[in-house]
């Protein structure tokens, strides 16, 4: 592996200011901050060591719902590409396409934190445009981790966007999305209602305290067609020491309450 400089960097990128900061405790581990917000953490020596809980939870969800072996994964939102690096180790041979809007950020990451897997393809494009241009039934998993600041842009959180994702997924495939929210979780409730308009199986995975309306944090939306995937996920999260919880079925209906699906304007 090519070793990168241990010097911190502050760089202007297309969407603002990016900082690459070396981890003081781990050699060849880096924190990416975008406009002052911690966005990604990468360990180049061992990409499976993930510092951010929500990224680790993405990997756990994929392990629970997807069949063993290599996968075709479409990542919408790149950052420092923590999850693609992890999956290249956990799922060797997987074909991964990463869509990142910010060209300067993509160049910074691939130059300073080089990828070791030729099966990871990086594309500079808008996430929705890339999704709508993708071939039907071409992905086993779609991961959406798309933010402008702390918010998910509206055009990638609508029923029509979910329909585009459903078209690209193979039978048995899964759509996963990360969102940030705070009590009373209005954004998460509306996103769950939106996905339920398109997918027969929808679940929300988050810390139990956050689901009870305490604090601010990440919630993972999980959507697909196969009920056995949700059953596997529920068992996996039940064994999670981080006190995460899965809301689905009647509990998901209670979670959604009166929230209405978001549609394109």
PDB file of C-alpha atoms in Angstrom:
ATOM      1  CA  UNK A   1       0.000   0.000   0.000  1.00  0.00           C
ATOM      2  CA  UNK A   2       1.275   3.459  -0.860  1.00  0.00           C
ATOM      3  CA  UNK A   3       1.792   5.434   2.330  1.00  0.00           C
ATOM      4  CA  UNK A   4       0.391   8.955   2.351  1.00  0.00           C
ATOM      5  CA  UNK A   5       1.837  11.989   4.102  1.00  0.00           C
ATOM      6  CA  UNK A   6       0.917  12.409   7.781  1.00  0.00           C
ATOM      7  CA  UNK A   7       0.320  16.122   7.278  1.00  0.00           C
ATOM      8  CA  UNK A   8      -3.200  17.520   7.743  1.00  0.00           C
ATOM      9  CA  UNK A   9      -4.702  19.182   4.686  1.00  0.00           C
ATOM     10  CA  UNK A  10      -7.275  21.928   4.244  1.00  0.00           C
ATOM     11  CA  UNK A  11      -8.516  22.131   0.662  1.00  0.00           C
ATOM     12  CA  UNK A  12     -11.204  24.084  -1.164  1.00  0.00           C
ATOM     13  CA  UNK A  13     -13.575  21.688  -2.925  1.00  0.00           C
ATOM     14  CA  UNK A  14     -16.641  22.267  -5.069  1.00  0.00           C
ATOM     15  CA  UNK A  15     -19.047  22.164  -2.123  1.00  0.00           C
ATOM     16  CA  UNK A  16     -16.946  24.111   0.381  1.00  0.00           C
ATOM     17  CA  UNK A  17     -13.897  23.230   2.468  1.00  0.00           C
ATOM     18  CA  UNK A  18     -12.539  19.752   3.078  1.00  0.00           C
ATOM     19  CA  UNK A  19     -10.072  18.824   5.805  1.00  0.00           C
ATOM     20  CA  UNK A  20      -8.077  15.593   5.925  1.00  0.00           C
ATOM     21  CA  UNK A  21      -6.801  15.081   9.459  1.00  0.00           C
ATOM     22  CA  UNK A  22      -4.515  12.194  10.482  1.00  0.00           C
ATOM     23  CA  UNK A  23      -5.799  10.067  13.370  1.00  0.00           C
ATOM     24  CA  UNK A  24      -3.366  10.585  16.276  1.00  0.00           C
ATOM     25  CA  UNK A  25      -3.932   7.048  17.550  1.00  0.00           C
ATOM     26  CA  UNK A  26      -3.916   4.987  14.351  1.00  0.00           C
ATOM     27  CA  UNK A  27      -1.226   5.047  11.635  1.00  0.00           C
ATOM     28  CA  UNK A  28      -2.662   5.607   8.145  1.00  0.00           C
ATOM     29  CA  UNK A  29      -6.105   6.444   9.512  1.00  0.00           C
ATOM     30  CA  UNK A  30      -7.768   9.697   8.491  1.00  0.00           C
ATOM     31  CA  UNK A  31     -10.762  11.838   9.361  1.00  0.00           C
ATOM     32  CA  UNK A  32     -12.487  13.747   6.563  1.00  0.00           C
ATOM     33  CA  UNK A  33     -14.306  16.916   7.618  1.00  0.00           C
ATOM     34  CA  UNK A  34     -16.492  18.763   5.136  1.00  0.00           C
ATOM     35  CA  UNK A  35     -17.430  22.344   5.962  1.00  0.00           C
ATOM     36  CA  UNK A  36     -16.540  21.713   9.578  1.00  0.00           C
ATOM     37  CA  UNK A  37     -18.588  18.517   9.965  1.00  0.00           C
ATOM     38  CA  UNK A  38     -16.979  15.104  10.443  1.00  0.00           C
ATOM     39  CA  UNK A  39     -17.978  13.224   7.300  1.00  0.00           C
ATOM     40  CA  UNK A  40     -15.858  10.056   7.092  1.00  0.00           C
ATOM     41  CA  UNK A  41     -13.120   8.142   8.865  1.00  0.00           C
ATOM     42  CA  UNK A  42     -10.870   5.753   6.919  1.00  0.00           C
ATOM     43  CA  UNK A  43      -8.315   3.261   8.182  1.00  0.00           C
ATOM     44  CA  UNK A  44      -6.076   2.459   5.205  1.00  0.00           C
ATOM     45  CA  UNK A  45      -4.339  -0.382   7.077  1.00  0.00           C
ATOM     46  CA  UNK A  46      -7.613  -2.149   7.857  1.00  0.00           C
ATOM     47  CA  UNK A  47     -10.726  -0.778   6.098  1.00  0.00           C
ATOM     48  CA  UNK A  48     -12.965  -3.075   8.174  1.00  0.00           C
ATOM     49  CA  UNK A  49     -12.159  -1.065  11.338  1.00  0.00           C
ATOM     50  CA  UNK A  50     -14.900   1.557  11.120  1.00  0.00           C
ATOM     51  CA  UNK A  51     -15.039   4.456  13.565  1.00  0.00           C
ATOM     52  CA  UNK A  52     -18.516   5.808  12.755  1.00  0.00           C
ATOM     53  CA  UNK A  53     -21.410   3.757  14.154  1.00  0.00           C
ATOM     54  CA  UNK A  54     -23.765   4.404  11.247  1.00  0.00           C
ATOM     55  CA  UNK A  55     -21.223   3.171   8.675  1.00  0.00           C
ATOM     56  CA  UNK A  56     -20.601   0.050  10.724  1.00  0.00           C
ATOM     57  CA  UNK A  57     -24.368  -0.418  10.881  1.00  0.00           C
ATOM     58  CA  UNK A  58     -24.574  -0.151   7.083  1.00  0.00           C
ATOM     59  CA  UNK A  59     -22.096  -3.048   6.857  1.00  0.00           C
ATOM     60  CA  UNK A  60     -24.069  -5.073   9.415  1.00  0.00           C
ATOM     61  CA  UNK A  61     -27.347  -4.490   7.561  1.00  0.00           C
ATOM     62  CA  UNK A  62     -25.826  -5.587   4.256  1.00  0.00           C
ATOM     63  CA  UNK A  63     -24.419  -8.689   5.933  1.00  0.00           C
ATOM     64  CA  UNK A  64     -27.877  -9.494   7.343  1.00  0.00           C
ATOM     65  CA  UNK A  65     -30.076  -8.925   4.292  1.00  0.00           C
ATOM     66  CA  UNK A  66     -27.841  -9.761   1.300  1.00  0.00           C
ATOM     67  CA  UNK A  67     -26.793 -13.291   0.310  1.00  0.00           C
ATOM     68  CA  UNK A  68     -23.184 -14.409   0.875  1.00  0.00           C
ATOM     69  CA  UNK A  69     -20.511 -13.629  -1.707  1.00  0.00           C
ATOM     70  CA  UNK A  70     -19.744 -10.804  -4.084  1.00  0.00           C
ATOM     71  CA  UNK A  71     -22.371  -8.119  -4.676  1.00  0.00           C
ATOM     72  CA  UNK A  72     -23.035  -5.372  -7.181  1.00  0.00           C
ATOM     73  CA  UNK A  73     -23.379  -2.238  -5.059  1.00  0.00           C
ATOM     74  CA  UNK A  74     -24.318   1.279  -6.142  1.00  0.00           C
ATOM     75  CA  UNK A  75     -23.185   3.915  -3.624  1.00  0.00           C
ATOM     76  CA  UNK A  76     -24.897   7.286  -3.933  1.00  0.00           C
ATOM     77  CA  UNK A  77     -22.597   9.676  -2.084  1.00  0.00           C
ATOM     78  CA  UNK A  78     -18.887   9.026  -1.811  1.00  0.00           C
ATOM     79  CA  UNK A  79     -17.075  11.018   0.837  1.00  0.00           C
ATOM     80  CA  UNK A  80     -13.898   9.150   1.763  1.00  0.00           C
ATOM     81  CA  UNK A  81     -15.504   5.893   0.523  1.00  0.00           C
ATOM     82  CA  UNK A  82     -15.317   4.150   3.888  1.00  0.00           C
ATOM     83  CA  UNK A  83     -18.058   1.603   3.163  1.00  0.00           C
ATOM     84  CA  UNK A  84     -16.837   0.636  -0.356  1.00  0.00           C
ATOM     85  CA  UNK A  85     -13.349   0.038   1.070  1.00  0.00           C
ATOM     86  CA  UNK A  86     -14.834  -2.124   3.829  1.00  0.00           C
ATOM     87  CA  UNK A  87     -17.004  -4.155   1.446  1.00  0.00           C
ATOM     88  CA  UNK A  88     -14.053  -4.785  -0.862  1.00  0.00           C
ATOM     89  CA  UNK A  89     -12.505  -6.730   2.050  1.00  0.00           C
ATOM     90  CA  UNK A  90     -15.667  -8.336   3.433  1.00  0.00           C
ATOM     91  CA  UNK A  91     -17.132  -9.118  -0.003  1.00  0.00           C
ATOM     92  CA  UNK A  92     -14.116  -9.624  -2.301  1.00  0.00           C
ATOM     93  CA  UNK A  93     -14.914  -9.501  -5.998  1.00  0.00           C
ATOM     94  CA  UNK A  94     -17.862  -7.144  -5.522  1.00  0.00           C
ATOM     95  CA  UNK A  95     -18.482  -4.621  -8.277  1.00  0.00           C
ATOM     96  CA  UNK A  96     -18.961  -1.224  -6.658  1.00  0.00           C
ATOM     97  CA  UNK A  97     -19.914   2.041  -8.328  1.00  0.00           C
ATOM     98  CA  UNK A  98     -19.553   5.185  -6.228  1.00  0.00           C
ATOM     99  CA  UNK A  99     -21.356   8.365  -7.317  1.00  0.00           C
ATOM    100  CA  UNK A 100     -19.975  11.616  -5.878  1.00  0.00           C
ATOM    101  CA  UNK A 101     -21.216  15.077  -6.839  1.00  0.00           C
ATOM    102  CA  UNK A 102     -18.070  16.972  -5.794  1.00  0.00           C
ATOM    103  CA  UNK A 103     -15.291  16.404  -8.345  1.00  0.00           C
ATOM    104  CA  UNK A 104     -12.624  18.214  -6.310  1.00  0.00           C
ATOM    105  CA  UNK A 105     -13.488  16.157  -3.234  1.00  0.00           C
ATOM    106  CA  UNK A 106     -13.341  12.945  -5.261  1.00  0.00           C
ATOM    107  CA  UNK A 107      -9.922  13.920  -6.622  1.00  0.00           C
ATOM    108  CA  UNK A 108      -8.662  14.747  -3.127  1.00  0.00           C
ATOM    109  CA  UNK A 109      -9.811  11.427  -1.673  1.00  0.00           C
ATOM    110  CA  UNK A 110      -8.479   9.223  -4.467  1.00  0.00           C
ATOM    111  CA  UNK A 111      -5.148  11.070  -4.502  1.00  0.00           C
ATOM    112  CA  UNK A 112      -4.513  11.274  -0.769  1.00  0.00           C
ATOM    113  CA  UNK A 113      -6.351   8.120   0.339  1.00  0.00           C
ATOM    114  CA  UNK A 114      -5.737   5.796  -2.627  1.00  0.00           C
ATOM    115  CA  UNK A 115      -8.032   2.864  -3.329  1.00  0.00           C
ATOM    116  CA  UNK A 116      -6.591  -0.643  -3.500  1.00  0.00           C
ATOM    117  CA  UNK A 117      -9.555  -2.240  -5.307  1.00  0.00           C
ATOM    118  CA  UNK A 118      -9.872  -1.886  -9.087  1.00  0.00           C
ATOM    119  CA  UNK A 119     -13.489  -3.052  -8.791  1.00  0.00           C
ATOM    120  CA  UNK A 120     -14.450   0.254  -7.146  1.00  0.00           C
ATOM    121  CA  UNK A 121     -15.496   2.694  -9.868  1.00  0.00           C
ATOM    122  CA  UNK A 122     -15.829   6.376  -8.978  1.00  0.00           C
ATOM    123  CA  UNK A 123     -18.243   8.500 -11.034  1.00  0.00           C
ATOM    124  CA  UNK A 124     -18.708  12.258 -10.643  1.00  0.00           C
ATOM    125  CA  UNK A 125     -22.417  12.952 -11.094  1.00  0.00           C
ATOM    126  CA  UNK A 126     -25.628  13.935  -9.349  1.00  0.00           C
ATOM    127  CA  UNK A 127     -26.978  10.956  -7.420  1.00  0.00           C
ATOM    128  CA  UNK A 128     -30.486  11.057  -8.869  1.00  0.00           C
ATOM    129  CA  UNK A 129     -29.253  11.509 -12.432  1.00  0.00           C
ATOM    130  CA  UNK A 130     -26.885   8.544 -12.016  1.00  0.00           C
ATOM    131  CA  UNK A 131     -29.626   6.405 -10.506  1.00  0.00           C
ATOM    132  CA  UNK A 132     -32.083   7.185 -13.274  1.00  0.00           C
ATOM    133  CA  UNK A 133     -29.414   6.415 -15.900  1.00  0.00           C
ATOM    134  CA  UNK A 134     -28.476   3.057 -14.352  1.00  0.00           C
ATOM    135  CA  UNK A 135     -29.557  -0.172 -16.052  1.00  0.00           C
ATOM    136  CA  UNK A 136     -32.653  -1.940 -14.715  1.00  0.00           C
ATOM    137  CA  UNK A 137     -31.966  -4.778 -12.258  1.00  0.00           C
ATOM    138  CA  UNK A 138     -28.243  -4.002 -12.204  1.00  0.00           C
ATOM    139  CA  UNK A 139     -27.614  -3.726  -8.445  1.00  0.00           C
ATOM    140  CA  UNK A 140     -27.961  -6.031  -5.463  1.00  0.00           C
ATOM    141  CA  UNK A 141     -27.677  -3.154  -2.991  1.00  0.00           C
ATOM    142  CA  UNK A 142     -28.090   0.622  -3.299  1.00  0.00           C
ATOM    143  CA  UNK A 143     -26.618   2.729  -0.490  1.00  0.00           C
ATOM    144  CA  UNK A 144     -27.708   6.368  -0.288  1.00  0.00           C
ATOM    145  CA  UNK A 145     -25.604   8.580   1.977  1.00  0.00           C
ATOM    146  CA  UNK A 146     -26.308  11.986   0.450  1.00  0.00           C
ATOM    147  CA  UNK A 147     -26.203  15.229   2.388  1.00  0.00           C
ATOM    148  CA  UNK A 148     -26.117  18.957   1.890  1.00  0.00           C
ATOM    149  CA  UNK A 149     -24.883  19.992   5.315  1.00  0.00           C
ATOM    150  CA  UNK A 150     -26.913  17.869   7.727  1.00  0.00           C
ATOM    151  CA  UNK A 151     -29.934  17.491   5.422  1.00  0.00           C
ATOM    152  CA  UNK A 152     -30.788  15.049   2.656  1.00  0.00           C
ATOM    153  CA  UNK A 153     -31.537  17.020  -0.538  1.00  0.00           C
ATOM    154  CA  UNK A 154     -35.264  16.868  -1.405  1.00  0.00           C
ATOM    155  CA  UNK A 155     -34.774  15.453  -4.914  1.00  0.00           C
ATOM    156  CA  UNK A 156     -33.235  12.245  -3.503  1.00  0.00           C
ATOM    157  CA  UNK A 157     -35.912  11.621  -0.870  1.00  0.00           C
ATOM    158  CA  UNK A 158     -39.142  11.363  -2.874  1.00  0.00           C
ATOM    159  CA  UNK A 159     -41.430   8.582  -4.016  1.00  0.00           C
ATOM    160  CA  UNK A 160     -40.139   9.036  -7.563  1.00  0.00           C
ATOM    161  CA  UNK A 161     -36.541   8.616  -6.378  1.00  0.00           C
ATOM    162  CA  UNK A 162     -37.540   5.444  -4.513  1.00  0.00           C
ATOM    163  CA  UNK A 163     -39.223   4.156  -7.674  1.00  0.00           C
ATOM    164  CA  UNK A 164     -35.983   4.726  -9.591  1.00  0.00           C
ATOM    165  CA  UNK A 165     -34.093   2.756  -6.949  1.00  0.00           C
ATOM    166  CA  UNK A 166     -36.629  -0.075  -7.117  1.00  0.00           C
ATOM    167  CA  UNK A 167     -36.156  -0.266 -10.890  1.00  0.00           C
ATOM    168  CA  UNK A 168     -32.373  -0.567 -10.573  1.00  0.00           C
ATOM    169  CA  UNK A 169     -32.455  -3.253  -7.882  1.00  0.00           C
ATOM    170  CA  UNK A 170     -32.506  -6.919  -8.784  1.00  0.00           C
ATOM    171  CA  UNK A 171     -35.255  -9.114  -7.325  1.00  0.00           C
ATOM    172  CA  UNK A 172     -34.287  -9.615  -3.695  1.00  0.00           C
ATOM    173  CA  UNK A 173     -32.171  -6.430  -3.703  1.00  0.00           C
ATOM    174  CA  UNK A 174     -32.105  -3.801  -0.974  1.00  0.00           C
ATOM    175  CA  UNK A 175     -32.123  -0.024  -0.752  1.00  0.00           C
ATOM    176  CA  UNK A 176     -30.386   1.500   2.273  1.00  0.00           C
ATOM    177  CA  UNK A 177     -30.366   5.197   3.164  1.00  0.00           C
ATOM    178  CA  UNK A 178     -28.795   7.223   5.943  1.00  0.00           C
ATOM    179  CA  UNK A 179     -30.557  10.266   7.360  1.00  0.00           C
ATOM    180  CA  UNK A 180     -29.942  12.598  10.302  1.00  0.00           C
ATOM    181  CA  UNK A 181     -32.838  13.681  12.462  1.00  0.00           C
ATOM    182  CA  UNK A 182     -33.834  15.068  15.834  1.00  0.00           C
ATOM    183  CA  UNK A 183     -36.998  14.628  17.917  1.00  0.00           C
ATOM    184  CA  UNK A 184     -39.815  14.398  16.961  1.00  0.00           C
ATOM    185  CA  UNK A 185     -38.148  12.634  13.973  1.00  0.00           C
ATOM    186  CA  UNK A 186     -40.419  14.234  11.398  1.00  0.00           C
ATOM    187  CA  UNK A 187     -37.894  13.727   8.589  1.00  0.00           C
ATOM    188  CA  UNK A 188     -37.437  10.041   9.385  1.00  0.00           C
ATOM    189  CA  UNK A 189     -41.157   9.407   9.660  1.00  0.00           C
ATOM    190  CA  UNK A 190     -41.799  11.034   6.299  1.00  0.00           C
ATOM    191  CA  UNK A 191     -38.965   9.107   4.658  1.00  0.00           C
ATOM    192  CA  UNK A 192     -40.330   5.822   6.003  1.00  0.00           C
ATOM    193  CA  UNK A 193     -43.773   6.722   4.642  1.00  0.00           C
ATOM    194  CA  UNK A 194     -42.177   7.574   1.292  1.00  0.00           C
ATOM    195  CA  UNK A 195     -40.380   4.244   0.997  1.00  0.00           C
ATOM    196  CA  UNK A 196     -43.483   2.316   2.027  1.00  0.00           C
ATOM    197  CA  UNK A 197     -45.236   3.705  -1.052  1.00  0.00           C
ATOM    198  CA  UNK A 198     -42.778   1.746  -3.242  1.00  0.00           C
ATOM    199  CA  UNK A 199     -41.318  -1.187  -1.297  1.00  0.00           C
ATOM    200  CA  UNK A 200     -43.312  -3.940   0.428  1.00  0.00           C
ATOM    201  CA  UNK A 201     -40.682  -4.344   3.149  1.00  0.00           C
ATOM    202  CA  UNK A 202     -39.463  -1.253   5.017  1.00  0.00           C
ATOM    203  CA  UNK A 203     -37.626  -0.958   8.319  1.00  0.00           C
ATOM    204  CA  UNK A 204     -35.911   1.773  10.312  1.00  0.00           C
ATOM    205  CA  UNK A 205     -32.741   0.950  12.242  1.00  0.00           C
ATOM    206  CA  UNK A 206     -31.481   3.358  14.912  1.00  0.00           C
ATOM    207  CA  UNK A 207     -30.430   3.650  18.518  1.00  0.00           C
ATOM    208  CA  UNK A 208     -33.333   2.923  20.844  1.00  0.00           C
ATOM    209  CA  UNK A 209     -32.950   6.274  22.618  1.00  0.00           C
ATOM    210  CA  UNK A 210     -33.187   8.163  19.330  1.00  0.00           C
ATOM    211  CA  UNK A 211     -36.331   6.242  18.362  1.00  0.00           C
ATOM    212  CA  UNK A 212     -37.810   7.274  21.713  1.00  0.00           C
ATOM    213  CA  UNK A 213     -37.171  10.901  20.774  1.00  0.00           C
ATOM    214  CA  UNK A 214     -33.967  11.585  22.668  1.00  0.00           C
ATOM    215  CA  UNK A 215     -31.110  13.484  21.065  1.00  0.00           C
ATOM    216  CA  UNK A 216     -29.941  13.756  17.478  1.00  0.00           C
ATOM    217  CA  UNK A 217     -28.505  10.974  15.373  1.00  0.00           C
ATOM    218  CA  UNK A 218     -28.444   8.736  12.340  1.00  0.00           C
ATOM    219  CA  UNK A 219     -31.290   6.489  11.247  1.00  0.00           C
ATOM    220  CA  UNK A 220     -30.890   3.871   8.524  1.00  0.00           C
ATOM    221  CA  UNK A 221     -33.807   3.242   6.190  1.00  0.00           C
ATOM    222  CA  UNK A 222     -33.934  -0.311   4.840  1.00  0.00           C
ATOM    223  CA  UNK A 223     -36.288  -1.194   1.980  1.00  0.00           C
ATOM    224  CA  UNK A 224     -36.727  -4.233  -0.236  1.00  0.00           C
ATOM    225  CA  UNK A 225     -39.080  -6.970  -1.342  1.00  0.00           C
ATOM    226  CA  UNK A 226     -38.102 -10.021   0.739  1.00  0.00           C
ATOM    227  CA  UNK A 227     -39.618 -10.437   4.235  1.00  0.00           C
ATOM    228  CA  UNK A 228     -36.924 -12.948   5.207  1.00  0.00           C
ATOM    229  CA  UNK A 229     -34.344 -10.183   4.879  1.00  0.00           C
ATOM    230  CA  UNK A 230     -36.114  -8.132   7.548  1.00  0.00           C
ATOM    231  CA  UNK A 231     -36.276 -11.196   9.798  1.00  0.00           C
ATOM    232  CA  UNK A 232     -32.536 -11.735   9.422  1.00  0.00           C
ATOM    233  CA  UNK A 233     -31.944  -8.049  10.098  1.00  0.00           C
ATOM    234  CA  UNK A 234     -34.063  -8.099  13.248  1.00  0.00           C
ATOM    235  CA  UNK A 235     -32.099 -11.034  14.654  1.00  0.00           C
ATOM    236  CA  UNK A 236     -28.781  -9.388  13.773  1.00  0.00           C
ATOM    237  CA  UNK A 237     -29.651  -6.059  15.388  1.00  0.00           C
ATOM    238  CA  UNK A 238     -31.070  -7.782  18.479  1.00  0.00           C
ATOM    239  CA  UNK A 239     -27.544  -9.058  19.141  1.00  0.00           C
ATOM    240  CA  UNK A 240     -25.988  -5.613  18.579  1.00  0.00           C
ATOM    241  CA  UNK A 241     -24.317  -4.311  21.761  1.00  0.00           C
ATOM    242  CA  UNK A 242     -25.014  -0.684  20.749  1.00  0.00           C
ATOM    243  CA  UNK A 243     -28.698  -0.886  21.773  1.00  0.00           C
ATOM    244  CA  UNK A 244     -29.994  -0.421  18.265  1.00  0.00           C
ATOM    245  CA  UNK A 245     -33.580  -1.285  17.403  1.00  0.00           C
ATOM    246  CA  UNK A 246     -35.490  -2.220  14.249  1.00  0.00           C
ATOM    247  CA  UNK A 247     -38.925  -0.739  13.598  1.00  0.00           C
ATOM    248  CA  UNK A 248     -40.984  -2.641  11.012  1.00  0.00           C
ATOM    249  CA  UNK A 249     -44.458  -4.026  10.476  1.00  0.00           C
ATOM    250  CA  UNK A 250     -46.993  -2.647  12.982  1.00  0.00           C
ATOM    251  CA  UNK A 251     -44.229  -0.829  14.888  1.00  0.00           C
ATOM    252  CA  UNK A 252     -43.235   0.942  11.695  1.00  0.00           C
ATOM    253  CA  UNK A 253     -46.844   2.029  11.172  1.00  0.00           C
ATOM    254  CA  UNK A 254     -46.829   3.446  14.696  1.00  0.00           C
ATOM    255  CA  UNK A 255     -43.520   5.168  13.925  1.00  0.00           C
ATOM    256  CA  UNK A 256     -44.854   6.765  10.717  1.00  0.00           C
ATOM    257  CA  UNK A 257     -48.058   7.965  12.388  1.00  0.00           C
ATOM    258  CA  UNK A 258     -49.665  10.552  10.122  1.00  0.00           C
ATOM    259  CA  UNK A 259     -46.550  11.390   8.086  1.00  0.00           C
ATOM    260  CA  UNK A 260     -47.211  11.710   4.356  1.00  0.00           C
ATOM    261  CA  UNK A 261     -44.930  10.555   1.538  1.00  0.00           C
ATOM    262  CA  UNK A 262     -42.767  13.187  -0.107  1.00  0.00           C
ATOM    263  CA  UNK A 263     -43.271  13.529  -3.864  1.00  0.00           C
ATOM    264  CA  UNK A 264     -41.523  15.542  -6.555  1.00  0.00           C
ATOM    265  CA  UNK A 265     -42.866  19.065  -6.747  1.00  0.00           C
TER     266      UNK A 265
END
